[in-house]
Every structure is written in C-alpha cells, then in structure tokens.
Coordinates of C-alpha atoms and ligand atoms in Angstrom, one line a residue:
M653 CA -94.0 37.3 13.0
E654 CA -90.3 36.4 13.5
R655 CA -91.2 32.8 14.0
A656 CA -93.0 32.7 10.7
W657 CA -89.8 33.9 9.0
V658 CA -87.8 31.2 10.6
W659 CA -90.2 28.7 9.3
V660 CA -90.2 30.1 5.8
V661 CA -86.4 30.1 5.7
G662 CA -86.4 26.5 7.1
V663 CA -88.7 25.3 4.4
V664 CA -86.6 26.9 1.7
V665 CA -83.5 25.3 3.1
L666 CA -85.2 21.9 3.2
L667 CA -86.4 22.3 -0.3
A668 CA -83.0 23.2 -1.5
A669 CA -81.6 20.2 0.3
A670 CA -84.2 17.9 -1.3
A671 CA -83.3 19.3 -4.7
Q672 CA -79.7 18.5 -3.9
A673 CA -80.5 14.9 -2.9
K674 CA -79.6 13.6 -6.3
P675 CA -75.8 13.6 -6.5
P676 CA -74.3 15.5 -9.4
N677 CA -73.5 14.1 -12.8
I678 CA -69.8 13.7 -13.3
I679 CA -67.8 14.2 -16.5
V680 CA -64.1 13.4 -16.6
F681 CA -62.2 14.6 -19.7
L682 CA -58.8 13.0 -20.1
A683 CA -56.5 14.2 -22.9
D684 CA -53.7 12.0 -24.2
D685 CA -50.1 13.3 -24.1
L686 CA -51.3 16.9 -23.9
G687 CA -48.5 19.1 -22.5
I688 CA -49.2 21.8 -19.8
G689 CA -47.7 24.3 -22.2
D690 CA -50.2 23.5 -25.0
V691 CA -53.1 25.1 -23.3
G692 CA -54.2 28.8 -23.4
C693 CA -55.1 29.2 -19.7
Y694 CA -51.7 27.7 -18.7
G695 CA -49.9 30.4 -20.6
N696 CA -49.9 29.5 -24.2
T697 CA -50.6 32.7 -26.1
T698 CA -50.7 31.4 -29.7
I699 CA -52.9 28.3 -29.4
N700 CA -56.7 28.4 -29.4
T701 CA -58.3 26.5 -26.5
P702 CA -61.4 28.6 -25.7
N703 CA -63.4 25.8 -24.1
I704 CA -60.6 24.6 -21.7
D705 CA -59.9 28.3 -20.9
K706 CA -63.6 28.9 -20.1
L707 CA -63.7 25.8 -17.9
A708 CA -60.8 27.2 -15.9
A709 CA -62.4 30.7 -15.7
E710 CA -65.6 29.1 -14.3
G711 CA -63.9 26.7 -12.0
V712 CA -60.7 25.9 -10.1
K713 CA -57.4 25.6 -12.0
L714 CA -54.6 23.6 -10.5
T715 CA -51.1 24.6 -11.5
H716 CA -49.2 21.9 -9.6
H717 CA -51.2 18.8 -10.8
L718 CA -49.2 15.6 -11.1
A719 CA -49.7 12.4 -13.1
A720 CA -48.8 9.3 -11.2
A721 CA -46.7 7.9 -14.2
P722 CA -45.1 9.3 -17.3
F723 CA -46.9 6.7 -19.6
C724 CA -50.5 6.2 -20.7
T725 CA -51.3 2.7 -19.2
P726 CA -50.0 3.2 -15.6
S727 CA -51.1 6.8 -15.4
R728 CA -54.7 6.0 -16.5
A729 CA -54.9 3.1 -14.2
A730 CA -53.7 5.2 -11.3
M731 CA -56.2 7.9 -12.1
L732 CA -59.1 5.5 -12.1
T733 CA -58.1 3.5 -9.1
G734 CA -56.5 6.3 -6.9
R735 CA -53.5 4.0 -6.6
Y736 CA -50.0 3.8 -8.1
A737 CA -50.1 1.2 -10.9
A738 CA -47.0 -0.5 -9.5
R739 CA -49.2 -1.8 -6.7
Y740 CA -50.9 -4.1 -9.1
G741 CA -48.1 -4.6 -11.6
L742 CA -49.5 -2.6 -14.5
V743 CA -46.1 -1.1 -15.1
G744 CA -43.1 -2.1 -17.2
Q745 CA -39.7 -3.1 -16.0
E746 CA -36.3 -2.1 -17.2
H747 CA -35.8 -2.7 -20.9
R748 CA -39.3 -3.8 -21.4
M749 CA -42.4 -2.2 -22.9
P750 CA -44.0 0.3 -20.4
V751 CA -47.5 0.1 -21.8
I752 CA -50.0 -2.5 -23.1
L753 CA -49.1 -3.1 -26.7
H754 CA -51.7 -5.6 -28.1
L755 CA -55.4 -5.9 -27.5
A756 CA -55.2 -9.6 -27.6
S757 CA -52.8 -10.1 -24.7
L758 CA -53.2 -10.9 -21.1
A759 CA -51.8 -7.8 -19.3
S760 CA -54.7 -5.7 -17.8
L761 CA -56.0 -3.8 -14.9
P762 CA -56.8 -6.6 -12.4
V763 CA -60.5 -7.1 -12.0
H764 CA -60.3 -6.9 -8.2
E765 CA -59.0 -3.3 -8.4
V766 CA -61.9 -0.9 -7.7
T767 CA -62.2 2.0 -10.1
L768 CA -64.0 5.3 -9.9
A769 CA -66.5 3.8 -12.3
S770 CA -67.2 0.7 -10.2
A771 CA -67.6 3.0 -7.1
L772 CA -70.0 5.3 -8.9
Q773 CA -71.9 2.3 -10.4
A774 CA -72.3 0.9 -6.9
A775 CA -73.7 4.3 -5.9
N776 CA -76.4 3.9 -8.6
Y777 CA -74.7 6.0 -11.3
T778 CA -75.2 5.3 -15.0
T779 CA -71.6 4.9 -16.2
S780 CA -70.0 5.1 -19.6
I781 CA -66.5 5.5 -21.2
I782 CA -66.2 7.0 -24.6
G783 CA -62.8 7.1 -26.2
K784 CA -59.5 5.4 -25.3
W785 CA -59.2 2.6 -22.8
H786 CA -55.7 1.1 -22.9
L787 CA -56.0 -0.9 -19.7
G788 CA -56.3 -4.4 -21.1
M789 CA -59.1 -6.7 -22.0
H790 CA -59.4 -10.4 -21.5
C791 CA -61.2 -11.8 -24.4
G792 CA -62.8 -15.2 -24.2
W793 CA -61.8 -18.2 -26.2
L794 CA -61.7 -17.2 -29.9
G795 CA -62.2 -13.6 -29.1
R796 CA -65.8 -13.8 -27.8
S797 CA -66.7 -11.3 -25.2
C798 CA -63.9 -8.9 -24.3
P799 CA -65.1 -7.3 -21.0
G800 CA -62.3 -4.6 -20.4
P801 CA -64.2 -1.4 -19.4
L802 CA -67.3 -3.5 -18.8
S803 CA -65.7 -5.4 -16.0
H804 CA -64.4 -2.2 -14.3
G805 CA -67.7 -0.4 -13.6
F806 CA -68.6 1.0 -17.1
E807 CA -72.0 0.0 -18.4
S808 CA -71.1 1.0 -21.9
F809 CA -68.0 1.6 -23.9
F810 CA -67.5 3.2 -27.3
G811 CA -63.9 3.8 -28.5
I812 CA -60.5 2.4 -29.0
P813 CA -59.5 -0.6 -26.8
V814 CA -55.8 0.0 -26.9
T815 CA -54.3 3.2 -28.0
L816 CA -53.4 5.0 -31.2
F817 CA -50.2 3.9 -32.9
Q818 CA -48.4 5.8 -35.6
E819 CA -48.8 2.7 -37.8
F820 CA -52.6 3.2 -37.9
R821 CA -52.0 6.0 -40.4
G822 CA -51.7 5.1 -44.1
S823 CA -51.4 1.6 -45.6
H824 CA -48.5 -0.8 -45.1
P825 CA -47.1 -3.5 -47.4
F826 CA -48.0 -7.2 -46.7
W827 CA -45.5 -8.6 -49.2
K828 CA -41.9 -8.1 -48.1
F829 CA -38.9 -9.9 -49.4
P830 CA -35.8 -7.8 -48.6
L831 CA -33.0 -9.9 -50.1
D832 CA -30.3 -7.7 -48.4
E833 CA -31.3 -9.5 -45.1
T834 CA -29.6 -12.8 -44.5
K835 CA -32.6 -14.5 -43.1
F836 CA -34.6 -13.8 -46.3
Q837 CA -31.5 -15.0 -48.4
G838 CA -31.5 -18.2 -46.3
L839 CA -35.2 -18.7 -46.9
L840 CA -34.8 -18.3 -50.7
M841 CA -31.9 -20.7 -50.7
T842 CA -33.8 -23.3 -48.8
W843 CA -36.7 -23.0 -51.2
V844 CA -34.5 -23.3 -54.3
V845 CA -32.5 -26.3 -52.9
T846 CA -35.7 -28.2 -51.9
M847 CA -37.4 -27.6 -55.2
L848 CA -34.3 -28.7 -57.1
S849 CA -33.9 -31.9 -55.1
L850 CA -37.6 -32.6 -55.7
L851 CA -37.0 -32.1 -59.4
V852 CA -34.0 -34.4 -59.4
A853 CA -35.9 -37.0 -57.5
V854 CA -38.8 -37.0 -59.9
K855 CA -36.4 -37.1 -63.0
K856 CA -34.5 -40.1 -61.5
K857 CA -37.8 -41.8 -60.7
T858 CA -36.6 -42.5 -57.1
V859 CA -40.0 -41.5 -55.7
R860 CA -43.5 -41.4 -57.1
M861 CA -44.9 -38.2 -58.6
S862 CA -47.7 -37.8 -56.0
L863 CA -45.1 -37.8 -53.2
V864 CA -43.1 -35.1 -55.0
V865 CA -46.2 -32.9 -55.3
A866 CA -47.1 -33.4 -51.7
G867 CA -43.5 -32.7 -50.7
A868 CA -43.5 -29.5 -52.7
L869 CA -46.8 -28.3 -51.2
L870 CA -45.6 -29.0 -47.7
T871 CA -42.3 -27.2 -48.3
N872 CA -44.1 -24.2 -49.7
L873 CA -46.5 -24.1 -46.8
L874 CA -43.8 -24.3 -44.2
L875 CA -41.6 -21.8 -45.9
A876 CA -44.6 -19.4 -46.3
L877 CA -45.1 -19.6 -42.6
V878 CA -41.5 -18.9 -41.9
W879 CA -41.6 -16.0 -44.3
F880 CA -44.7 -14.6 -42.5
V881 CA -42.9 -14.7 -39.2
F882 CA -39.8 -13.1 -40.7
A883 CA -41.7 -10.4 -42.4
H884 CA -44.2 -9.5 -39.7
Y885 CA -42.7 -10.3 -36.4
S886 CA -39.5 -9.2 -34.8
K887 CA -37.6 -8.7 -31.6
N888 CA -36.3 -5.4 -30.4
S889 CA -34.6 -4.3 -27.2
E890 CA -37.9 -3.6 -25.4
C891 CA -40.1 -6.3 -26.6
V892 CA -40.0 -9.8 -28.1
C893 CA -43.4 -9.0 -29.5
K894 CA -42.8 -6.3 -32.1
V895 CA -45.1 -6.8 -35.1
S896 CA -44.9 -5.1 -38.6
P897 CA -46.9 -2.0 -39.3
W898 CA -49.2 -4.1 -41.5
L899 CA -49.9 -6.6 -38.7
H900 CA -50.1 -3.9 -36.1
Q901 CA -52.9 -2.2 -38.1
R902 CA -54.7 -5.5 -38.4
L903 CA -54.4 -6.4 -34.8
N904 CA -55.0 -3.1 -32.9
S905 CA -56.6 -0.5 -35.2
M906 CA -60.3 -0.8 -34.3
V907 CA -63.3 0.8 -32.8
M908 CA -65.4 -1.2 -30.4
R909 CA -68.9 -0.8 -28.9
D910 CA -69.1 -2.6 -25.6
D911 CA -67.3 -5.9 -26.4
K912 CA -67.9 -5.9 -30.2
V913 CA -65.6 -4.6 -32.9
V914 CA -67.6 -2.2 -35.0
E915 CA -64.9 -0.9 -37.3
A916 CA -61.5 -2.2 -38.3
P917 CA -59.1 -0.8 -39.3
M918 CA -60.4 2.4 -37.8
E919 CA -61.0 5.6 -39.8
L920 CA -58.9 8.3 -38.1
D921 CA -60.0 11.5 -39.7
G922 CA -63.1 12.8 -38.0
F923 CA -62.8 10.4 -35.1
S924 CA -62.6 13.2 -32.5
Q925 CA -66.0 14.5 -33.8
R926 CA -67.5 11.0 -33.6
L927 CA -66.4 10.6 -30.0
A928 CA -67.9 14.0 -29.2
Q929 CA -71.2 13.0 -30.9
E930 CA -71.3 9.8 -28.9
S931 CA -70.9 11.7 -25.6
R932 CA -73.6 14.2 -26.7
Q933 CA -75.9 11.3 -27.3
F934 CA -75.1 9.7 -24.0
I935 CA -75.9 13.0 -22.2
A936 CA -79.1 13.4 -24.2
S937 CA -80.4 10.0 -23.4
H938 CA -79.7 10.3 -19.7
A939 CA -80.6 13.9 -19.2
N940 CA -84.0 13.2 -17.6
D941 CA -83.1 10.0 -15.7
D942 CA -83.6 9.7 -12.0
R943 CA -80.1 8.3 -11.7
P944 CA -77.1 10.6 -12.1
F945 CA -74.5 9.7 -14.8
F946 CA -70.7 9.4 -14.9
L947 CA -69.2 10.0 -18.4
F948 CA -65.5 9.4 -18.9
H949 CA -64.7 11.1 -22.2
S950 CA -61.2 9.8 -22.9
F951 CA -59.8 11.7 -25.9
A952 CA -57.8 9.9 -28.6
H953 CA -56.1 13.2 -29.2
V954 CA -53.3 14.4 -29.0
H955 CA -51.4 11.1 -29.2
T956 CA -49.6 10.3 -32.5
P957 CA -50.6 9.9 -35.3
M958 CA -52.1 13.3 -36.0
F959 CA -55.5 13.4 -37.6
S960 CA -58.3 15.8 -38.0
A961 CA -61.6 16.4 -39.8
P962 CA -60.9 18.0 -43.2
Q963 CA -62.4 21.4 -42.0
R964 CA -60.0 21.4 -39.0
A965 CA -56.8 20.7 -40.9
G966 CA -54.3 23.6 -41.2
V967 CA -56.3 25.9 -38.9
S968 CA -53.9 26.4 -36.1
K969 CA -50.6 28.3 -36.0
H970 CA -48.7 25.2 -34.9
G971 CA -49.0 22.7 -37.8
R972 CA -50.7 19.3 -37.4
Y973 CA -50.0 19.1 -33.7
G974 CA -51.7 22.5 -33.1
D975 CA -54.6 21.4 -35.2
N976 CA -55.0 18.4 -33.0
V977 CA -55.0 20.4 -29.8
E978 CA -57.6 22.8 -31.1
E979 CA -59.7 19.9 -32.4
L980 CA -59.6 18.4 -28.9
D981 CA -60.7 21.7 -27.4
E982 CA -63.5 22.0 -30.0
S983 CA -64.8 18.4 -29.2
M984 CA -64.8 19.3 -25.5
G985 CA -66.9 22.3 -26.4
V986 CA -69.4 20.1 -28.2
V987 CA -69.9 17.9 -25.1
L988 CA -70.2 20.9 -22.8
Q989 CA -72.7 22.5 -25.2
A990 CA -74.9 19.4 -24.8
L991 CA -74.8 19.8 -21.0
K992 CA -76.0 23.4 -21.4
E993 CA -78.8 22.5 -23.9
Y994 CA -80.2 19.9 -21.5
G995 CA -80.0 22.3 -18.5
L996 CA -77.5 20.1 -16.7
E997 CA -74.6 22.6 -16.2
D998 CA -75.4 23.4 -12.6
N999 CA -75.7 19.8 -11.5
T1000 CA -72.6 18.4 -13.2
L1001 CA -69.1 18.2 -11.8
I1002 CA -66.5 18.5 -14.5
Y1003 CA -62.8 17.5 -14.4
F1004 CA -60.3 18.0 -17.1
T1005 CA -56.7 16.7 -17.2
S1006 CA -54.0 15.0 -19.3
D1007 CA -52.5 11.5 -18.7
Q1008 CA -48.9 12.8 -18.8
G1009 CA -46.7 15.5 -20.3
G1010 CA -46.2 16.2 -24.0
H1011 CA -44.0 13.9 -26.0
L1012 CA -41.0 16.1 -26.9
E1013 CA -39.3 13.8 -29.4
A1014 CA -42.3 13.0 -31.6
V1015 CA -41.8 14.0 -35.3
D1016 CA -43.8 12.9 -38.3
S1017 CA -42.3 11.2 -41.4
D1018 CA -41.9 14.6 -43.1
G1019 CA -40.0 16.0 -40.1
Q1020 CA -42.8 18.1 -38.7
R1021 CA -43.0 18.2 -34.9
I1022 CA -46.1 16.3 -33.6
G1023 CA -45.4 16.2 -29.9
G1024 CA -46.5 18.5 -27.1
H1025 CA -45.0 21.4 -25.3
N1026 CA -44.5 21.4 -21.5
G1027 CA -43.9 25.1 -21.0
R1028 CA -40.8 25.9 -19.0
F1029 CA -40.8 22.5 -17.3
K1030 CA -37.9 20.3 -18.3
G1031 CA -38.4 16.9 -20.0
G1032 CA -41.5 15.2 -21.3
K1033 CA -43.4 11.9 -21.7
A1034 CA -41.6 8.8 -20.5
Q1035 CA -39.1 10.5 -18.2
G1036 CA -39.9 9.1 -14.7
G1037 CA -39.3 12.1 -12.5
S1038 CA -38.8 15.0 -14.9
E1039 CA -41.3 17.7 -14.2
G1040 CA -42.3 18.0 -17.9
A1041 CA -43.3 14.3 -17.8
I1042 CA -45.8 14.6 -15.0
R1043 CA -46.9 18.2 -14.5
V1044 CA -50.3 18.4 -16.3
P1045 CA -53.3 20.7 -16.6
G1046 CA -56.0 20.0 -14.0
I1047 CA -59.4 21.8 -13.8
F1048 CA -62.5 21.2 -11.6
K1049 CA -65.8 22.9 -12.2
W1050 CA -69.1 22.6 -10.4
P1051 CA -71.1 25.8 -10.4
G1052 CA -72.4 26.9 -7.0
H1053 CA -70.2 24.4 -5.2
L1054 CA -66.7 25.2 -6.2
P1055 CA -65.4 28.7 -6.5
K1056 CA -65.1 30.4 -9.9
G1057 CA -61.9 31.5 -11.6
V1058 CA -59.6 30.4 -8.8
T1059 CA -56.0 29.2 -9.3
L1060 CA -54.4 26.9 -6.8
D1061 CA -50.7 26.0 -6.7
T1062 CA -50.9 23.3 -4.0
P1063 CA -49.4 20.1 -5.3
T1064 CA -52.2 17.6 -6.2
S1065 CA -52.4 14.3 -8.1
L1066 CA -54.6 12.7 -10.7
M1067 CA -55.0 9.9 -8.1
D1068 CA -56.9 12.4 -6.0
L1069 CA -59.9 12.1 -8.4
L1070 CA -61.6 9.1 -6.9
P1071 CA -61.8 10.2 -3.2
T1072 CA -62.4 13.8 -4.2
V1073 CA -65.3 13.0 -6.5
L1074 CA -67.0 10.7 -3.9
S1075 CA -66.6 13.4 -1.3
L1076 CA -67.8 16.3 -3.4
A1077 CA -70.8 14.3 -4.6
G1078 CA -71.8 13.7 -1.0
L1079 CA -71.4 9.9 -1.4
P1080 CA -70.1 7.7 1.4
S1081 CA -66.4 6.8 1.4
L1082 CA -65.1 4.1 -0.9
S1083 CA -65.1 1.3 1.7
K1084 CA -68.7 2.0 2.5
I1085 CA -69.9 2.0 -1.1
V1086 CA -67.7 -1.0 -2.1
P1087 CA -67.2 -3.2 1.0
E1088 CA -64.6 -5.3 -0.9
A1089 CA -62.4 -2.2 -0.9
A1090 CA -62.3 -2.0 2.9
Q1091 CA -58.7 -3.1 3.0
T1092 CA -57.7 -1.1 -0.1
E1093 CA -55.1 1.6 0.5
L1094 CA -55.5 4.7 -1.7
D1095 CA -52.6 6.9 -2.7
G1096 CA -54.8 9.7 -3.8
E1097 CA -56.3 12.1 -1.2
D1098 CA -59.7 13.8 -0.9
I1099 CA -58.9 17.4 -1.9
S1100 CA -62.5 18.6 -1.8
E1101 CA -61.7 21.0 1.0
L1102 CA -58.8 22.5 -0.9
L1103 CA -61.0 23.0 -3.9
V1104 CA -63.8 24.6 -1.9
T1105 CA -61.8 26.8 0.5
G1106 CA -58.4 27.0 -1.2
K1107 CA -56.8 25.6 2.0
G1108 CA -55.5 22.1 2.1
R1109 CA -54.9 19.9 5.0
K1110 CA -52.0 20.6 7.4
G1111 CA -49.0 18.3 7.5
P1112 CA -46.6 17.0 4.9
R1113 CA -47.6 15.1 1.8
F1114 CA -45.3 12.8 -0.2
F1115 CA -45.5 11.9 -3.9
I1116 CA -43.6 9.1 -5.5
H1117 CA -42.5 9.4 -9.1
H1118 CA -42.1 6.0 -10.6
C1119 CA -40.3 4.9 -13.7
S1120 CA -42.1 1.7 -14.2
Q1121 CA -41.4 -0.2 -11.0
A1122 CA -38.3 1.9 -10.0
I1123 CA -38.6 5.1 -8.1
N1124 CA -36.9 8.0 -9.9
A1125 CA -37.9 10.9 -7.6
L1126 CA -39.8 11.8 -4.5
R1127 CA -41.7 15.1 -3.7
L1128 CA -42.3 16.4 -0.2
V1129 CA -44.8 19.2 0.3
T1130 CA -44.4 21.0 3.6
G1131 CA -45.8 24.3 4.7
S1132 CA -43.6 26.6 2.7
H1133 CA -41.5 24.2 0.6
V1134 CA -42.1 21.8 -2.3
Y1135 CA -39.0 19.6 -2.2
K1136 CA -38.1 17.3 -5.0
M1137 CA -35.5 14.7 -4.6
Y1138 CA -34.0 12.8 -7.5
L1139 CA -32.7 9.3 -7.1
A1140 CA -32.1 9.0 -10.8
K1141 CA -32.1 11.9 -13.3
H1142 CA -32.1 11.9 -17.1
K1143 CA -29.1 12.4 -19.3
W1144 CA -30.6 14.6 -21.9
H1145 CA -29.0 15.3 -25.3
P1146 CA -26.9 18.4 -24.9
G1147 CA -28.8 21.7 -25.2
S1148 CA -32.2 20.1 -24.8
T1149 CA -34.3 18.3 -22.3
Q1150 CA -35.1 15.4 -24.6
C1151 CA -33.4 12.4 -26.3
G1152 CA -33.3 13.1 -30.0
W1153 CA -36.2 12.9 -32.4
G1154 CA -38.7 10.2 -33.6
Y1155 CA -42.2 9.2 -32.8
N1156 CA -40.9 6.0 -31.2
T1157 CA -38.1 7.9 -29.4
A1158 CA -38.2 9.0 -25.8
C1159 CA -35.7 9.2 -22.9
K1160 CA -35.9 5.9 -21.2
C1161 CA -35.8 6.1 -17.5
Y1162 CA -33.3 3.4 -16.6
G1163 CA -29.8 2.1 -17.3
E1164 CA -27.5 4.2 -19.3
F1165 CA -30.2 6.8 -19.9
V1166 CA -30.1 8.1 -16.4
D1167 CA -27.6 9.2 -13.8
D1168 CA -28.0 7.1 -10.6
M1169 CA -28.1 9.5 -7.7
S1170 CA -29.3 7.2 -5.0
H1171 CA -25.9 7.6 -3.1
Q1172 CA -26.3 11.4 -3.0
P1173 CA -29.8 12.5 -4.2
E1174 CA -30.2 15.9 -5.9
L1175 CA -32.6 18.2 -4.1
W1176 CA -34.6 21.1 -5.4
D1177 CA -37.2 23.5 -3.8
L1178 CA -39.8 24.0 -6.5
N1179 CA -41.3 26.9 -4.5
T1180 CA -38.2 29.0 -5.1
D1181 CA -37.0 27.4 -8.4
P1182 CA -40.1 26.0 -10.1
Y1183 CA -38.3 25.2 -13.4
E1184 CA -35.1 23.9 -11.9
D1185 CA -33.1 26.5 -13.7
G1186 CA -30.6 27.3 -11.0
K1187 CA -28.5 24.9 -8.9
P1188 CA -29.8 22.1 -6.6
I1189 CA -29.6 22.6 -2.9
D1190 CA -26.1 22.2 -1.4
P1191 CA -25.8 18.7 0.2
H1192 CA -23.9 20.2 3.1
T1193 CA -26.7 22.4 4.3
V1194 CA -29.0 21.6 7.2
E1195 CA -31.9 22.1 4.9
Y1196 CA -30.7 19.4 2.6
K1197 CA -30.0 16.9 5.4
E1198 CA -33.4 17.5 6.9
A1199 CA -35.5 17.3 3.7
V1200 CA -33.5 14.4 2.2
G1201 CA -33.6 12.6 5.6
K1202 CA -37.4 12.8 5.8
M1203 CA -37.8 11.5 2.2
Q1204 CA -35.3 8.7 2.7
E1205 CA -37.1 7.7 5.8
Y1206 CA -40.5 7.8 4.0
L1207 CA -39.0 5.7 1.2
K1208 CA -37.6 3.1 3.6
Q1209 CA -41.0 2.7 5.3
W1210 CA -42.8 2.6 2.0
R1211 CA -40.6 -0.2 0.7
G1212 CA -41.0 -2.1 4.0
R1213 CA -44.8 -1.8 3.9
V1214 CA -45.8 -1.9 0.2
V1215 CA -44.9 -5.0 -1.8
Y1216 CA -45.1 -4.6 -5.6
P1217 CA -46.2 -7.7 -7.4
P1218 CA -44.1 -8.7 -10.5
S1219 CA -44.6 -6.4 -13.4
Q1220 CA -47.3 -7.7 -15.8
L1221 CA -45.7 -5.9 -18.7
S1222 CA -42.3 -7.6 -18.4
T1223 CA -43.7 -11.1 -18.6
V1224 CA -43.4 -12.1 -22.3
S1225 CA -46.4 -14.4 -22.0
K1226 CA -48.6 -11.6 -20.8
I1227 CA -47.7 -8.9 -23.4
M1228 CA -47.4 -11.3 -26.3
W1229 CA -50.1 -11.2 -29.0
R1230 CA -52.3 -14.3 -28.6
P1231 CA -54.2 -15.0 -31.8
W1232 CA -57.1 -16.8 -30.0
L1233 CA -57.8 -13.7 -28.0
Q1234 CA -58.2 -11.5 -31.0
P1235 CA -61.7 -10.2 -31.4
Y1236 CA -63.3 -10.0 -34.8
Ligands
NAG324 C1 -48.1 26.8 -27.7 O1 -48.2 25.4 -28.1 C2 -47.6 25.1 -29.3 C3 -48.0 23.7 -29.6 O2 -47.5 22.7 -28.7 C4 -46.1 25.3 -29.2 O3 -45.5 24.9 -30.4 C5 -45.8 26.7 -28.8 O4 -44.4 26.8 -28.5 C6 -46.6 27.1 -27.5 N1 -46.4 28.5 -27.3 C7 -46.1 29.1 -26.1 C8 -46.0 30.5 -26.1 O5 -46.0 28.4 -25.1
NAG325 C1 -78.9 2.4 -4.9 O1 -80.2 2.0 -5.2 C2 -80.7 0.9 -4.4 C3 -82.1 0.6 -4.8 O2 -82.8 1.7 -5.3 C4 -80.6 1.4 -2.9 O3 -81.1 0.3 -2.1 C5 -79.2 1.8 -2.5 O4 -79.2 2.3 -1.2 C6 -78.7 2.8 -3.5 N1 -77.3 3.0 -3.2 C7 -76.7 4.2 -3.0 C8 -75.3 4.2 -2.6 O5 -77.3 5.2 -3.0

C-alpha cells in the first residue's frame, strides 16, 4: 500500500516537472527617467500606480536597486548586457554628449556584445522589443536596412529608435533669418554685394548676360547652403552636432517597425496606448506557441516631452508629469491583462524597473515641472554617484516560484537581470548558451537565490558608479554595512540637490560641477544614514580607514585589470549626423 503511494507521488512529481519543462515567458518593463519616489508602492501616497503596486504585492520588491549609469544609453546597455557600458565605450566623456543623439550616426552597442535577448534567442525564445531602443543602429548605404535591435537578439522591433526629445512636441520654424546675429548680417551683406557687382558687370557689358545669370544662380545656391547650416546646425559646449528643433524633428522623430520607418514625425499623444496594444498583440500571437517568449516593453514615458491620450490628460494630482506616470502604469496594466486573458500569468516571469532616477531640473515651456521625484534620495538623473540618480524601483514576479509581497533591501543592480533570468528560467549559463561569450566577464550577478530565499551570497560586493568613463563613487556591501565612497561629489545649487531648471539642464558630473574628493574620499554608511542627511564618517576613525582602504584597493585592481576602450560618444565622427545613414 505504502509503495503504491510512493509511486503515485513520484508520477505526480514527474508530471509537474514535465509541465515545467518549457521555460517561463519573460517580460521586462523598463520605464524611462521614472523616479523611485514617483511610485505608490515606494512610498508615494498621492500618485495612482495600482498596476505597479499590485506587481510588488504579488512579487519581490527591491528597495536598494541600482542603475549602472545615470543616463539612458549606458544604463540600458548595461541592463541588457549585464556589463558596465564603459567596457564597450558606450559612454560619454567630459564635456561631451553622454547619450546617442542621432539615429543616423555611428555610435552603437557593439554587435559582439551579448545581450539578454541574444542569449534568450539562442535558448529558442521568441524575442521582441516594443518601445524605446536608444542603443544605436547602423543603417546601410542610403539608409537601407537599419539592424539595431535586430542585430542584438530581437526578432522584431516596434517603437522609437533613439529617444524622445522635447523638440518632438509642436512645430518649429524652417525659415530663420535673425539679423541681430553677426553671421546672418554677414550673409546678407555678401548677397547684396555679389548681386550689386553682377548688376554693375551686366550694365558695363564686361561679361555676357548668360554668365551673369549663371553667376547669380550659383551665388544664391551657395549662400542658401550656408544659410541652412547657420540656421539649422550649431556647436555647443557638449557637442559639435547640435541641430535646430526643426531638423531634430525631421531626423529623429519617427516610429519604426523592424528596420523600416512607419511614421515620421511621430504622433506623440496616444503613443503609450499604441505600444501597449502592440505588446498585447505580441502576447496574443505567441500565447499558444511551443517556444516561450521574451518581451521587452520599453516605455517611452516618462521622459520629456510630456504627452498623453486625451482621456488621460489632467487626471492626476501632479500635472502633466503625474498624468504621464499614471498613463505608464495604465499601459503596464493593459499588457498584464493580456497575460491573464491568455492564461499565461503563472508561467511568466515579470521584471519592472527604471533606467535611472527622475530628472529634477526638467520644466516645460510654461514653467510646469515635468521631471520625476526621487523620494528622500539626493540628486537625480545625470549625477554620476548621487543616490537619486541611480536608486530605482525594481520588482520581480513569478507566481509559485518567487515569494509574494516580499520587500528586500539588499543592494542589487539592473545588471543582475541577465544572469538572474537565465538562472530562474532554468537555462544553462551564458557561456553555455552563447559559446562566443565564454570569455565575457559579467558585472551583474545571479540574484535568484536572494529573490527566492531572501538571503544573498556571503562576502562583500562592490558597485562602481560611473560618470561616463570616470568613476564618481564606489559602494561596498558587507554583512552589516553599505558603504558609499565619493571620489567626486556634486556642487548642487544652494538649498537644493539639483542644478537650476530647464529640460536640457542637469548637474554635469565633471569639471567645475563637482568637488574632486579623490585625495580624501567622503564615506557614508547607507545602512545607518540611508538619505545621507547627517555627516560623513570621520576620516580619522578605524572604520573609515578600513572601508576606504578596501574600496581603494578594489579600484586599483579594477583599473589594472579592466581597460576601457575610447568613448564612442566623444568621437565627433561617431556621434555626428550622417545624411546617408538616415532611413526614410
Ligand atoms: C509623488 O509623485 C509626484 C510626481 O513626481 C511628486 O510631485 C510628489 O511630491 C510625490 N509625493 C510624495 C508624497 O512622494
Ligand atoms: C533549441 O532548439 C534546437 C532545435 O529544436 C535544439 O537543438 C536546442 O538544443 C535548443 N536549445 C536550447 C538551449 O534549448
């Protein structure tokens, strides 16, 4: 009798295992510029984010989750590859643009970098990215075939190839002739003088009429070209590639499907809903496949400019920005509802995060704030080592496999995604799935055990907080301390943790914007002073000497071992707009 029971139990276990043989579907939701203080379940009492809150209630909420960079491009690249973006040069350099600016430029995530998508594709997943890419695309000659996401493991792509820019909103003038600027005055003078001399020449009959007409045409053509460059192209401190709002909209405001442009300039209002519908459709069409799917839903929200569907405008208590946060949450709800409808909830692993902290300085043309809120953490987007720049929401959910309603304060990183997903899904390690990656060193760690049991691995863990290629801060997690050491710290405007106002304004993380502390780093213990409200640890204490000593040693070894290639974003030829790469 007893033996029979053993058999029955055995068979049930085997059947359960067989049912489990198909790895889970995976959905990654990535918000853009969303602050940790913008979300209900992270302590915001006046915003409405029921879908994110529900995800946290049904899964594991991480309260010490860190972005690998304070800007979109490097943070996204690091999340997808599990590696700091400085390792493959997808970071800026002092006084240069920190992100990819033009679709038609050469900077990009190198094709030899292995992403979560390429790993999952190799493990027979159907893969798709819906939303924002911003990691570069190499279009072919005359803009044919632009295989950005498609060369990084995604079978399909629908969304925006670069990012949103404030200039995408509204319409901008093409004709510009500001005569208060000397260059335009010079242009006008040249034109007048040439035309007059041509007139004199024809009157004095020194040249033939046909030559005069040709000369006039040529002059006008040349001067029109110069005018265009003056009116639509300029140089600023960060970039020799600044284009006018009109040209920006022509060059970068577009929606693509795979490698084809399907809409340009893009229609902003209602775009969040369109992305959600795309994701719904993707889920619907793969719900009954034998292969599992990986969907990367990369929100365009809540980056500037603000936009919403008409019925969503003016709904929140926090102006246009609040409307955008709530619309993001609603769109996530639409995608999650599709999972439920197709009965896929139990076999889908979900992750939600933001690429970096809220942009504190962002204001709209009418003075309304349109940037995020980082709770009590100081600083925001763009600030290398400031906590508000990199502390972001992070939630994992997989019913029956991960605990429900658990909050963990162990420090983790967005870069942990790749190894953690492979491990949770029961797939072989990266080097087994993608043999080319055998020599690839990951900076992210497999945190599946932490998520499942609440207990992480023993031993210290170090995090590097980059400002482009420079290192602004280091974090050391030991048993009972989370030390943070600043090598450079921001000089905020008095009474704030930001640098003024403006959608293009942010505290830069170099030069005169920071205090260099490398001679005597500032040290904090975030376990006892999480918001850095008090005083840093006294440099004369044993604790200071020990902690700073360990981090300095780690840094020394790191610098000796890891060689950063030149920054792709500081090479003018790589970030410049190249007309022949522009897709139609
Ligand atoms: C909630 O988020 C909004 C939008 O960012 C912000 O203005 C507000 O201060 C936040 N409220 C709290 C209590 O954190
Ligand atoms: C993917 O599918 C192929 C063919 O069905 C199979 O040979 C291979 O082992 C699968 N790979 C993984 C990682 O499951």
